[in-house]
Amino acid sequence: MICTSSLFSALLLAASTIATPLTSGGCSTEKALLTLPDGQDKLAKQTGAPSFALLGAGVQNYTCGADGKYAAAGAVADLYDISCLGGTSKFGTVQDEAYGLLKDGKASCISSKLHLDPSGKHFFTPTASGTAPVWDMRAVGPKGVQGKTGAYVLAAKVANLPAPSGTGDVDWLQLKNVEGLLAKDIYRTETRGGQPPASCAVGSGPISVIYTSKYLITLLTMKGGHNLAISRDLLTVGGTVLAFVISFRTSSAYERFQDGSKMWANICTASRNLAQQIWIHVPEDRVLPEKDPIPRLHVIIEKKTMINLIHAFAVSHLLRDEPGVFYEDLYPSVSFLPKYPTSIHEPADIMPLWHIRGGHHTAPAALRRRSTLFKMVEGKRPALKPASYRPEESIYDYLPVLRLPRWTWKRAMEKVRLLAKEDDDEEAPEEEAPKKIKRKRIAYSTVVESTVPVELYLVLSNYTAFNNAISGAMVNSLMQLHEALGQLDRICNNPLPFAYQAHLRMTAWLYIIFLPFQIVDVFKYWTILATFFVATLLCGFLELGQEIENPFNYGLNDLDLDKFCDEILKELRQITAVPCIEPSEFVFGSNSQPLAPHDRRSAQELVTKSEYIGPGRSPLTDMDGLRRTLVRNWAEVDRVTRK
């Protein structure tokens, strides 16, 4: 499962890159509000206070058209921050004062005379459809905005309103963001000047008309603080290296997954071979030196019991960290094995196989009492855990980020209880101070933990004392089981080093952290989705490697060990269902045609004659006839299969 907390953190990081609002230099803009004439319905009413209030002072440019009228050709203006003037009398007159300075040719004195800080430039830039207005604070702007690569806005007109102050003033405008991170909406109000003459002489040159206005910029969405963008080359090289390392991590995990699958296939094959060797090749008529012959029923029961141990060897509890033999699928196959090495049944002498009861899900504190331990191994049938003991899922499996608060809360509560206990001990009189009784829960380290498959391997190895041909084949099958067990233990208990995994995750998160700052200028608001997509890929591959690295648990992506064990059990039952009959009892029947297709006589008919007589007009007899029949069988089959 892809880590939900990781993706949420990446999404939050990308959103914070572009979604932290700014205000102007610490000044409140709540009183720098837009005032529209009553009854107008062209400009939308401003909602809330603007983020910036600016004064624009510059010129409107015009060109003379073929119809003898001037056409707008853009504007150029300096911007000044007037946000701190909101609510004062000067806020209503600052555009008039600036216009007067422009008329007197004192544009350079606006900042010093009116005590205003320069806050950017206003100009027009070419676009695919013509030109568009731009408000740029990248070179000069308020603190926290200046120097940002996205501190500008390219806008498009939404609506206009003729200036209420007179026909000589340019229209009021409402504009919306097209590009840039500086603003969502811009209002041009309180204009002074800027209108061209009513007519022009065709062919005359362009003119510039001075003007001033207020610009109210609303809903700034660019993040303040330091610019965390880094070189594109470094990000590209780092991404390439990270991709190779994550690929190696995922490939290593998948290789372990495949190795686990191969080892289980080897266990299935070796179990089947060993069961066949025991069931078929171990003789049922057995006579021990200087003893009476062993009844055939006893030998069959002995062989069947040993085959049951093969299934017990193959069960999956060891790989799932479920020690002990007290499980529904395991205990019936091993319950007959010795529990004590001597005839005296002392609890302290119990053999390792029977020390742990019920795996790590059962508290071992009950092993403190000798009587409990004795009853555990001597009872008729102890309580058994299910064959497949899937752990219960909780909210922490779906939201791993909650594990940290839970761990912190537990540690804090432990400290509080410890401090409270120390205070109680200090307040108690010295003569009445309770004696500290050291109570230690018996852990698994105090009992002998047995590796169940190894114990069963020793039992099965003791059953190979037959003639060399049979025992050699059985030992080979046992060695295959033992080797597969060692390989599975390597996969299960030897993960990739923690330092490698920790460094890889830190590298991936550094890449994700710096990514939004690198792409925000290009992707704008899509930065959130782009970062989320990249985080999904990186975190997904990391979690995938973590998920399949140990494929022996109960997860959806793990190997189905229960199915493997069931298949082995089914094959063992199928092998023992076939009776051990001498071949001579069934190969010479009437349905057997061993020399077909050339000679289709049954085996029963062939053996009734004293010698073999081949078919045909001039048959050969004895071995010559048999060899001719075999050769013609080959020739006929070859002819048919060539068609």
XYZ file of C-alpha atoms in Angstrom:
643
model
C 0.000 0.000 0.000
C 1.325 3.328 -0.914
C 2.070 5.377 2.180
C -0.870 7.793 2.503
C 0.953 10.124 4.881
C 3.831 10.557 2.404
C 1.532 11.599 -0.426
C -0.429 13.918 1.854
C 2.802 15.601 2.967
C 3.893 16.095 -0.650
C 0.516 17.569 -1.568
C 0.648 19.934 1.402
C 4.174 21.014 0.473
C 3.197 21.817 -3.111
C 0.138 23.738 -1.979
C 2.155 25.775 0.491
C 4.556 26.701 -2.314
C 1.933 28.837 -4.025
C -0.908 29.262 -1.556
C 0.425 31.347 1.341
C -1.132 34.841 1.138
C 0.920 38.039 1.473
C 0.122 41.431 2.883
C 1.891 44.663 2.235
C 4.828 45.387 4.517
C 2.907 44.649 7.687
C 0.304 47.383 6.986
C -3.365 46.557 7.224
C -5.228 46.976 3.932
C -8.717 46.584 5.402
C -9.460 50.305 4.878
C -7.958 50.493 1.380
C -11.256 49.445 -0.148
C -12.686 49.940 -3.606
C -15.509 52.483 -3.774
C -17.738 52.185 -6.838
C -20.384 54.671 -7.983
C -23.935 53.863 -6.993
C -26.028 52.203 -9.651
C -23.193 50.941 -11.843
C -23.337 47.274 -12.868
C -20.254 46.853 -15.028
C -17.533 46.306 -12.445
C -17.968 43.514 -9.912
C -17.894 44.533 -6.298
C -14.623 43.779 -4.575
C -14.895 41.045 -1.923
C -12.691 41.625 1.102
C -9.643 43.793 1.521
C -6.981 43.884 -1.201
C -3.542 42.483 -0.597
C -1.896 45.589 -2.063
C -2.989 49.121 -2.906
C -0.730 50.716 -5.517
C -0.428 54.131 -7.135
C 0.419 54.134 -10.830
C 2.034 57.226 -12.337
C 3.084 57.292 -15.977
C 1.766 57.734 -19.517
C -0.895 56.216 -21.756
C 0.405 55.699 -25.313
C -1.704 56.207 -28.456
C -1.263 55.949 -32.214
C -3.226 57.792 -34.902
C -5.446 55.517 -36.942
C -6.590 55.757 -40.568
C -9.967 57.078 -39.379
C -8.345 60.127 -37.767
C -8.856 58.922 -34.197
C -6.329 57.841 -31.597
C -6.099 54.158 -30.665
C -4.630 52.874 -27.379
C -1.108 51.456 -27.710
C -0.372 50.471 -24.111
C 0.912 52.280 -21.072
C 4.085 52.657 -19.000
C 3.967 53.610 -15.334
C 5.878 53.408 -12.081
C 4.097 51.741 -9.164
C 4.155 52.999 -5.577
C 2.852 51.240 -2.475
C -0.019 53.205 -0.862
C -1.404 50.332 1.242
C -0.439 52.051 4.485
C -2.471 55.154 3.517
C -5.785 53.297 3.716
C -8.242 55.040 6.036
C -6.394 58.374 5.907
C -7.365 61.557 4.092
C -4.263 61.280 1.940
C -5.526 57.988 0.466
C -8.294 59.902 -1.329
C -6.019 62.627 -2.747
C -2.708 60.901 -3.450
C -3.574 60.352 -7.136
C -4.290 64.086 -7.536
C -0.999 65.064 -5.904
C 0.935 62.661 -8.103
C -0.876 63.935 -11.209
C 0.146 67.483 -10.321
C 3.788 66.477 -10.054
C 3.590 64.774 -13.458
C 2.129 67.906 -15.045
C 4.978 69.942 -13.564
C 7.541 67.509 -14.991
C 8.536 66.254 -11.558
C 7.830 62.545 -11.985
C 11.101 61.677 -10.236
C 9.948 63.552 -7.138
C 6.809 61.480 -6.500
C 8.563 59.060 -4.140
C 10.311 61.743 -2.089
C 7.538 64.368 -2.115
C 4.719 61.964 -1.270
C 6.854 59.623 0.886
C 5.955 56.515 -1.119
C 8.080 53.421 -1.714
C 8.568 52.258 -5.326
C 6.843 48.907 -5.809
C 7.328 47.797 -9.390
C 6.568 48.659 -12.989
C 3.467 48.633 -15.166
C 3.841 48.095 -18.915
C 2.417 46.191 -21.879
C 3.994 43.104 -23.443
C 3.343 41.405 -26.822
C 1.168 38.280 -26.792
C -0.201 35.920 -29.422
C -3.355 38.018 -29.725
C -1.733 41.476 -29.482
C -0.523 43.082 -26.260
C -1.439 42.602 -22.609
C -0.836 44.664 -19.450
C 1.761 43.492 -16.930
C 2.362 44.489 -13.312
C 5.901 43.457 -12.404
C 7.409 43.395 -8.886
C 10.339 41.094 -9.605
C 13.018 43.807 -9.705
C 11.398 46.323 -7.328
C 8.645 45.430 -4.903
C 7.554 45.066 -1.296
C 9.529 42.917 1.106
C 8.799 39.239 0.621
C 7.815 39.736 -3.029
C 10.807 41.408 -4.624
C 13.138 38.903 -6.264
C 10.522 36.198 -6.725
C 10.470 34.726 -10.207
C 6.681 34.622 -10.120
C 6.159 38.137 -8.701
C 4.255 39.474 -11.694
C 0.848 39.212 -13.267
C -0.169 39.366 -16.919
C -3.859 40.274 -17.028
C -6.812 40.513 -19.367
C -9.698 42.997 -19.205
C -12.968 41.740 -17.746
C -15.005 44.977 -17.737
C -14.594 48.764 -17.944
C -16.470 51.740 -16.513
C -16.174 55.334 -17.800
C -14.397 57.440 -15.186
C -17.007 59.186 -12.985
C -14.592 62.110 -12.484
C -14.730 63.340 -16.095
C -14.157 62.602 -19.756
C -10.481 63.504 -19.532
C -9.757 60.548 -17.288
C -9.191 57.016 -18.561
C -11.740 54.330 -17.761
C -11.863 52.307 -14.583
C -11.043 48.663 -15.270
C -11.473 45.194 -13.793
C -8.858 42.656 -14.944
C -8.161 38.984 -14.228
C -4.982 36.937 -14.023
C -3.727 35.193 -17.160
C -0.154 34.450 -16.133
C 2.008 34.946 -13.059
C 1.552 34.411 -9.348
C 1.115 37.986 -8.135
C -2.644 38.481 -8.218
C -5.968 36.993 -9.121
C -7.910 40.241 -9.716
C -6.765 43.831 -10.411
C -8.908 46.974 -10.273
C -7.862 50.318 -11.846
C -9.790 53.145 -10.129
C -9.579 56.831 -9.216
C -7.945 57.651 -12.565
C -6.636 61.089 -13.425
C -5.822 62.078 -17.018
C -4.723 59.674 -19.693
C -7.368 60.440 -22.360
C -6.092 61.487 -25.843
C -7.495 64.324 -27.979
C -10.718 63.576 -29.840
C -9.043 63.503 -33.293
C -5.676 63.367 -34.994
C -4.131 64.125 -38.382
C -3.813 60.920 -40.365
C -0.146 59.994 -40.585
C 0.878 61.851 -37.434
C 3.137 60.087 -34.928
C 2.235 58.442 -31.617
C 1.617 60.488 -28.493
C 1.859 59.885 -24.741
C -0.618 61.294 -22.217
C 0.239 61.450 -18.524
C -2.075 59.750 -16.073
C -2.302 58.460 -12.516
C -4.562 55.820 -11.008
C -4.969 53.457 -8.106
C -4.434 49.737 -8.622
C -6.024 47.433 -6.064
C -4.459 43.962 -6.253
C -6.479 41.237 -4.592
C -5.770 37.681 -3.515
C -2.022 37.384 -3.765
C -1.147 33.725 -3.946
C 2.609 33.697 -4.168
C 4.575 32.263 -1.271
C 6.742 34.646 0.680
C 10.162 33.885 2.167
C 13.285 32.713 0.450
C 13.500 31.399 -3.067
C 14.147 27.657 -2.762
C 14.430 26.990 -6.480
C 17.664 25.284 -7.474
C 19.436 24.739 -10.754
C 17.485 22.755 -13.308
C 20.644 20.824 -14.172
C 21.134 19.770 -10.554
C 17.502 18.718 -10.274
C 17.763 16.738 -13.516
C 20.972 14.970 -12.492
C 19.595 14.293 -9.016
C 16.383 12.915 -10.486
C 18.322 10.601 -12.793
C 20.469 9.270 -9.949
C 17.402 8.875 -7.741
C 15.619 6.949 -10.497
C 18.538 4.519 -10.826
C 18.765 3.982 -7.067
C 15.017 3.435 -6.690
C 15.139 1.056 -9.655
C 17.877 -0.920 -7.910
C 15.840 -0.958 -4.684
C 12.735 -2.220 -6.450
C 14.696 -4.760 -8.502
C 16.370 -6.126 -5.364
C 13.018 -6.482 -3.633
C 11.479 -8.177 -6.676
C 14.453 -10.531 -6.886
C 13.857 -11.559 -3.271
C 10.180 -12.056 -4.082
C 11.076 -14.294 -7.019
C 13.645 -16.200 -4.954
C 10.997 -16.861 -2.321
C 8.655 -18.200 -4.978
C 11.416 -20.434 -6.413
C 12.308 -21.811 -2.989
C 8.693 -22.729 -2.338
C 8.591 -24.472 -5.707
C 11.708 -26.408 -4.650
C 10.025 -27.347 -1.369
C 6.987 -28.621 -3.259
C 9.160 -30.696 -5.602
C 11.398 -32.092 -2.859
C 8.383 -32.895 -0.665
C 6.731 -34.776 -3.505
C 9.920 -36.714 -4.325
C 10.590 -37.627 -0.712
C 7.010 -38.785 -0.200
C 7.204 -40.967 -3.323
C 10.484 -42.497 -2.185
C 9.135 -43.291 1.256
C 5.789 -44.621 0.065
C 7.018 -46.692 -2.879
C 10.636 -47.654 -2.219
C 10.658 -48.318 1.504
C 9.860 -52.057 1.668
C 6.716 -53.095 3.455
C 8.062 -56.569 4.215
C 10.745 -55.806 6.750
C 12.652 -58.276 8.919
C 15.038 -57.009 11.575
C 17.980 -59.178 12.649
C 17.104 -61.615 15.442
C 13.540 -60.260 15.636
C 10.161 -61.306 14.350
C 8.971 -59.815 11.045
C 7.281 -56.422 11.420
C 3.584 -56.582 10.492
C 2.832 -54.969 7.180
C 0.191 -52.715 8.756
C 2.791 -51.323 11.150
C 5.138 -50.490 8.284
C 2.405 -48.712 6.303
C 1.398 -46.657 9.374
C 5.046 -45.796 9.932
C 5.486 -44.653 6.328
C 2.274 -42.619 6.387
C 3.335 -40.916 9.619
C 6.680 -39.909 8.139
C 4.954 -38.501 5.064
C 2.746 -36.407 7.366
C 5.945 -34.932 8.823
C 6.890 -33.734 5.336
C 3.802 -31.525 5.297
C 4.644 -30.321 8.801
C 8.093 -29.331 7.524
C 6.566 -27.239 4.743
C 4.122 -25.182 6.801
C 4.679 -21.438 6.816
C 4.616 -20.453 10.491
C 8.390 -20.087 10.801
C 8.545 -17.522 7.975
C 5.686 -15.553 9.533
C 7.455 -15.334 12.885
C 4.944 -17.665 14.520
C 7.112 -19.975 16.663
C 5.950 -23.186 18.247
C 3.863 -26.087 16.992
C 0.479 -25.327 18.548
C -1.447 -24.600 15.373
C -4.372 -26.436 13.850
C -2.456 -27.483 10.739
C 0.820 -28.358 12.483
C 0.103 -29.906 15.853
C -1.790 -33.034 14.617
C 1.225 -34.020 12.483
C 3.812 -33.683 15.274
C 1.880 -34.362 18.480
C 3.310 -37.893 18.729
C 6.953 -36.758 18.764
C 8.836 -37.168 22.071
C 8.463 -34.323 24.539
C 11.210 -35.414 26.924
C 14.649 -36.910 26.278
C 14.360 -39.349 29.189
C 11.717 -41.524 30.764
C 11.487 -39.066 33.665
C 9.131 -36.266 32.665
C 10.548 -33.189 34.361
C 9.254 -29.802 33.090
C 12.803 -28.447 33.091
C 13.854 -31.178 30.650
C 11.200 -30.517 28.028
C 12.588 -30.652 24.503
C 12.939 -27.415 22.474
C 10.132 -28.280 20.067
C 7.530 -27.922 22.840
C 8.792 -24.841 24.664
C 6.825 -22.109 22.898
C 3.084 -22.324 22.850
C 0.985 -20.538 20.282
C 3.528 -18.169 18.786
C 4.173 -14.538 19.575
C 0.472 -13.708 19.841
C 0.220 -15.521 23.201
C 1.815 -13.968 26.257
C 4.484 -16.336 27.629
C 4.063 -15.109 31.211
C 2.157 -18.295 32.079
C 5.368 -20.283 31.700
C 6.491 -19.111 35.141
C 4.542 -21.861 36.927
C 5.793 -25.409 36.691
C 2.281 -26.801 36.907
C 1.120 -24.708 33.946
C 4.059 -25.810 31.834
C 3.474 -29.459 32.713
C -0.200 -29.280 31.823
C 0.621 -27.548 28.576
C 2.633 -30.466 27.217
C 0.798 -33.309 28.922
C -2.786 -32.367 28.124
C -4.751 -34.430 25.666
C -5.126 -31.613 23.163
C -4.110 -28.046 24.012
C -5.873 -25.024 22.592
C -4.598 -24.438 19.075
C -4.352 -21.268 17.052
C -5.761 -21.116 13.516
C -3.554 -22.295 10.685
C -3.717 -18.802 9.134
C -3.551 -16.184 11.870
C -3.958 -12.905 9.961
C -3.244 -9.858 12.184
C -6.127 -7.466 12.726
C -5.988 -4.263 10.690
C -6.326 -0.875 12.333
C -6.464 2.752 11.296
C -2.677 2.911 11.699
C -2.279 0.537 8.733
C -4.110 3.000 6.472
C -2.733 6.218 8.037
C 0.805 5.410 9.185
C 1.372 9.075 10.007
C -0.742 8.549 13.149
C 1.802 6.126 14.567
C 4.116 8.963 15.582
C 1.511 10.762 17.772
C 0.524 7.422 19.310
C 4.137 6.569 20.121
C 4.730 10.066 21.534
C 1.582 9.841 23.672
C 2.585 6.443 25.089
C 6.072 7.633 25.978
C 4.686 10.794 27.588
C 2.209 8.780 29.680
C 4.985 6.436 30.797
C 7.049 9.416 31.958
C 4.047 10.893 33.794
C 3.341 7.607 35.589
C 7.009 7.229 36.491
C 7.198 10.758 37.937
C 3.953 10.255 39.859
C 5.283 7.012 41.330
C 8.530 8.715 42.407
C 6.541 11.479 44.133
C 4.451 8.899 46.012
C 7.582 7.061 47.131
C 9.123 10.297 48.442
C 5.979 11.234 50.390
C 5.659 7.812 52.060
C 7.335 7.460 55.518
C 10.651 5.689 55.420
C 9.496 2.881 57.698
C 6.361 2.375 55.607
C 8.024 2.578 52.232
C 6.865 -0.387 50.193
C 9.445 -2.886 49.215
C 10.119 -2.921 45.542
C 9.392 -6.318 44.153
C 11.154 -6.954 40.912
C 8.677 -8.514 38.527
C 10.030 -9.539 35.231
C 7.842 -10.943 32.513
C 9.303 -14.106 31.100
C 10.221 -13.402 27.503
C 11.032 -15.802 24.730
C 14.701 -15.485 25.572
C 14.072 -17.408 28.821
C 12.731 -20.421 26.958
C 14.370 -22.356 24.203
C 13.037 -21.277 20.822
C 13.029 -24.191 18.423
C 13.218 -24.023 14.651
C 10.434 -26.478 13.885
C 11.507 -27.432 10.313
C 15.030 -28.237 11.536
C 13.640 -30.514 14.244
C 11.495 -32.321 11.687
C 14.453 -32.547 9.303
C 16.364 -34.460 11.978
C 13.439 -36.819 12.515
C 13.106 -37.519 8.788
C 16.868 -37.977 8.422
C 16.705 -40.718 11.023
C 14.308 -42.606 8.739
C 16.801 -43.141 5.895
C 18.582 -46.228 7.256
C 17.712 -48.520 4.354
C 19.746 -49.819 1.458
C 22.119 -47.363 -0.148
C 20.057 -46.730 -3.290
C 16.921 -45.741 -1.369
C 18.659 -43.843 1.421
C 20.787 -41.880 -1.057
C 17.739 -40.616 -2.945
C 15.934 -39.768 0.290
C 18.949 -37.885 1.636
C 19.126 -35.867 -1.593
C 15.473 -34.850 -1.215
C 16.047 -33.945 2.431
C 19.055 -31.842 1.443
C 16.880 -29.967 -1.057
C 14.377 -29.225 1.712
C 17.159 -28.110 4.034
C 18.736 -25.861 1.406
C 15.372 -24.286 0.569
C 14.830 -23.619 4.281
C 18.187 -21.840 4.485
C 17.414 -19.688 1.448
C 13.978 -18.765 2.796
C 15.550 -17.819 6.122
C 18.011 -15.576 4.262
C 15.197 -13.791 2.434
C 13.039 -13.468 5.545
C 15.626 -12.334 8.102
C 18.179 -10.381 6.055
C 16.574 -7.210 4.652
C 18.467 -4.465 2.906
C 20.605 -2.441 5.348
C 18.719 0.243 7.241
C 21.297 2.891 6.309
C 20.655 2.264 2.605
C 16.884 2.469 2.983
C 17.017 5.566 5.218
C 19.391 7.399 2.870
C 17.226 6.523 -0.116
C 14.066 7.842 1.549
C 15.788 11.054 2.650
C 17.081 11.608 -0.885
C 13.634 11.032 -2.354
C 12.042 13.487 0.069
C 14.670 16.154 -0.587
C 13.876 15.818 -4.284
C 10.128 16.118 -3.609
C 10.648 19.115 -1.286
C 12.640 21.129 -3.833
C 10.588 20.085 -6.862
C 7.618 22.502 -6.394
C 9.902 25.526 -6.101
C 11.588 24.530 -9.338
C 8.457 24.042 -11.449
C 6.100 26.625 -9.943
C 6.952 29.267 -12.561
C 5.986 26.933 -15.400
C 3.125 24.910 -13.935
C 1.515 27.650 -11.820
C -1.442 26.154 -9.949
C -0.809 22.813 -11.611
C 2.286 22.556 -9.399
C 0.142 20.861 -6.756
C -0.958 18.065 -9.075
C 2.491 17.741 -10.666
C 4.183 17.380 -7.280
C 1.522 14.944 -6.143
C 2.068 12.865 -9.279
C 5.855 12.739 -8.833
C 5.486 11.958 -5.116
C 3.072 9.151 -5.995
C 5.624 7.627 -8.364
C 8.608 7.885 -6.021
C 6.814 6.923 -2.812
C 4.921 4.231 -4.691
C 8.110 2.515 -5.848
C 9.643 2.831 -2.372
C 6.569 1.321 -0.731
C 6.413 -1.354 -3.414
C 9.962 -2.423 -2.614
C 9.164 -2.431 1.102
C 6.010 -4.465 0.479
C 7.489 -7.288 -1.612
C 10.893 -7.466 0.088
C 9.547 -10.006 2.596
C 6.821 -11.916 0.703
C 5.887 -14.319 3.492
C 3.324 -12.339 5.492
C -0.439 -11.972 5.108
C -0.511 -8.970 2.756
C -2.320 -8.934 -0.562
C 1.012 -8.695 -2.388
C 2.667 -11.552 -0.474
C 3.029 -15.149 -1.582
C 0.043 -17.330 -0.765
C 1.864 -19.699 1.591
C -1.382 -21.297 2.716
C -2.103 -22.302 -0.876
C 1.391 -23.779 -1.254
C 0.930 -25.831 1.900
C -2.505 -27.001 0.783
C -1.081 -28.091 -2.575
C 1.671 -30.047 -0.839
C -0.864 -31.682 1.467
C -3.074 -32.605 -1.487
C -0.154 -34.156 -3.384
C 0.984 -36.122 -0.340
C -2.534 -37.468 0.135
C -2.644 -38.341 -3.560
C 0.653 -40.249 -3.340
C -0.463 -42.292 -0.333
C -3.790 -43.034 -2.032
C -1.959 -45.180 -4.611
C -1.382 -48.704 -3.242
C 2.096 -50.217 -3.410
C 1.321 -53.102 -5.791
C 3.890 -55.247 -7.517
C 4.004 -54.351 -11.254
C 3.546 -58.020 -12.177
C 0.047 -57.857 -10.734
C -1.258 -55.409 -13.351
C 1.081 -55.126 -16.361
C 0.159 -58.548 -17.807
C -3.572 -57.846 -18.071
C -5.827 -58.029 -21.114
C -5.954 -54.223 -21.511
C -2.210 -53.818 -21.858
C -0.831 -53.543 -25.422
C 2.881 -52.946 -24.858
C 3.935 -53.510 -28.510
C 1.303 -51.356 -30.245
C 0.811 -50.013 -32.870
C 2.554 -52.726 -34.942
C 1.516 -55.587 -32.676
C -1.805 -54.948 -30.949
C -2.020 -58.223 -29.065
C -2.516 -57.885 -25.313
C 0.216 -58.674 -22.810
C -1.907 -61.495 -21.438
C -1.989 -63.160 -24.888
C 1.716 -62.628 -25.512
C 2.890 -64.328 -22.310
C 0.735 -67.413 -22.877
C 3.097 -68.560 -25.641
C 6.461 -70.066 -24.926
C 8.225 -67.670 -27.288
C 7.392 -64.453 -29.085
C 6.127 -64.773 -32.687
C 5.894 -61.478 -34.524
C 2.901 -60.486 -36.684
C 2.906 -60.672 -40.494
C 3.154 -63.249 -43.269
C 6.763 -64.192 -42.589
C 7.133 -63.606 -38.889
C 10.318 -63.861 -36.956
C 10.374 -65.551 -33.599
C 11.897 -64.965 -30.207
C 14.160 -61.876 -29.803
C 14.525 -61.286 -33.530
C 10.769 -60.924 -33.903
C 10.585 -58.650 -30.859
C 13.333 -56.374 -32.187
C 11.611 -56.190 -35.602
C 8.327 -55.209 -33.919
C 10.014 -52.440 -31.925
C 11.726 -51.030 -35.029
C 8.487 -51.055 -37.017
C 6.720 -49.346 -34.106
C 9.224 -46.528 -34.396
C 8.869 -46.352 -38.200
C 5.075 -46.210 -38.039
C 5.007 -43.532 -35.358
C 7.598 -41.508 -37.271
C 5.512 -41.739 -40.448
C 2.317 -40.633 -38.709
C 3.925 -37.725 -36.901
C 5.564 -36.386 -40.073
C 2.196 -35.662 -41.685
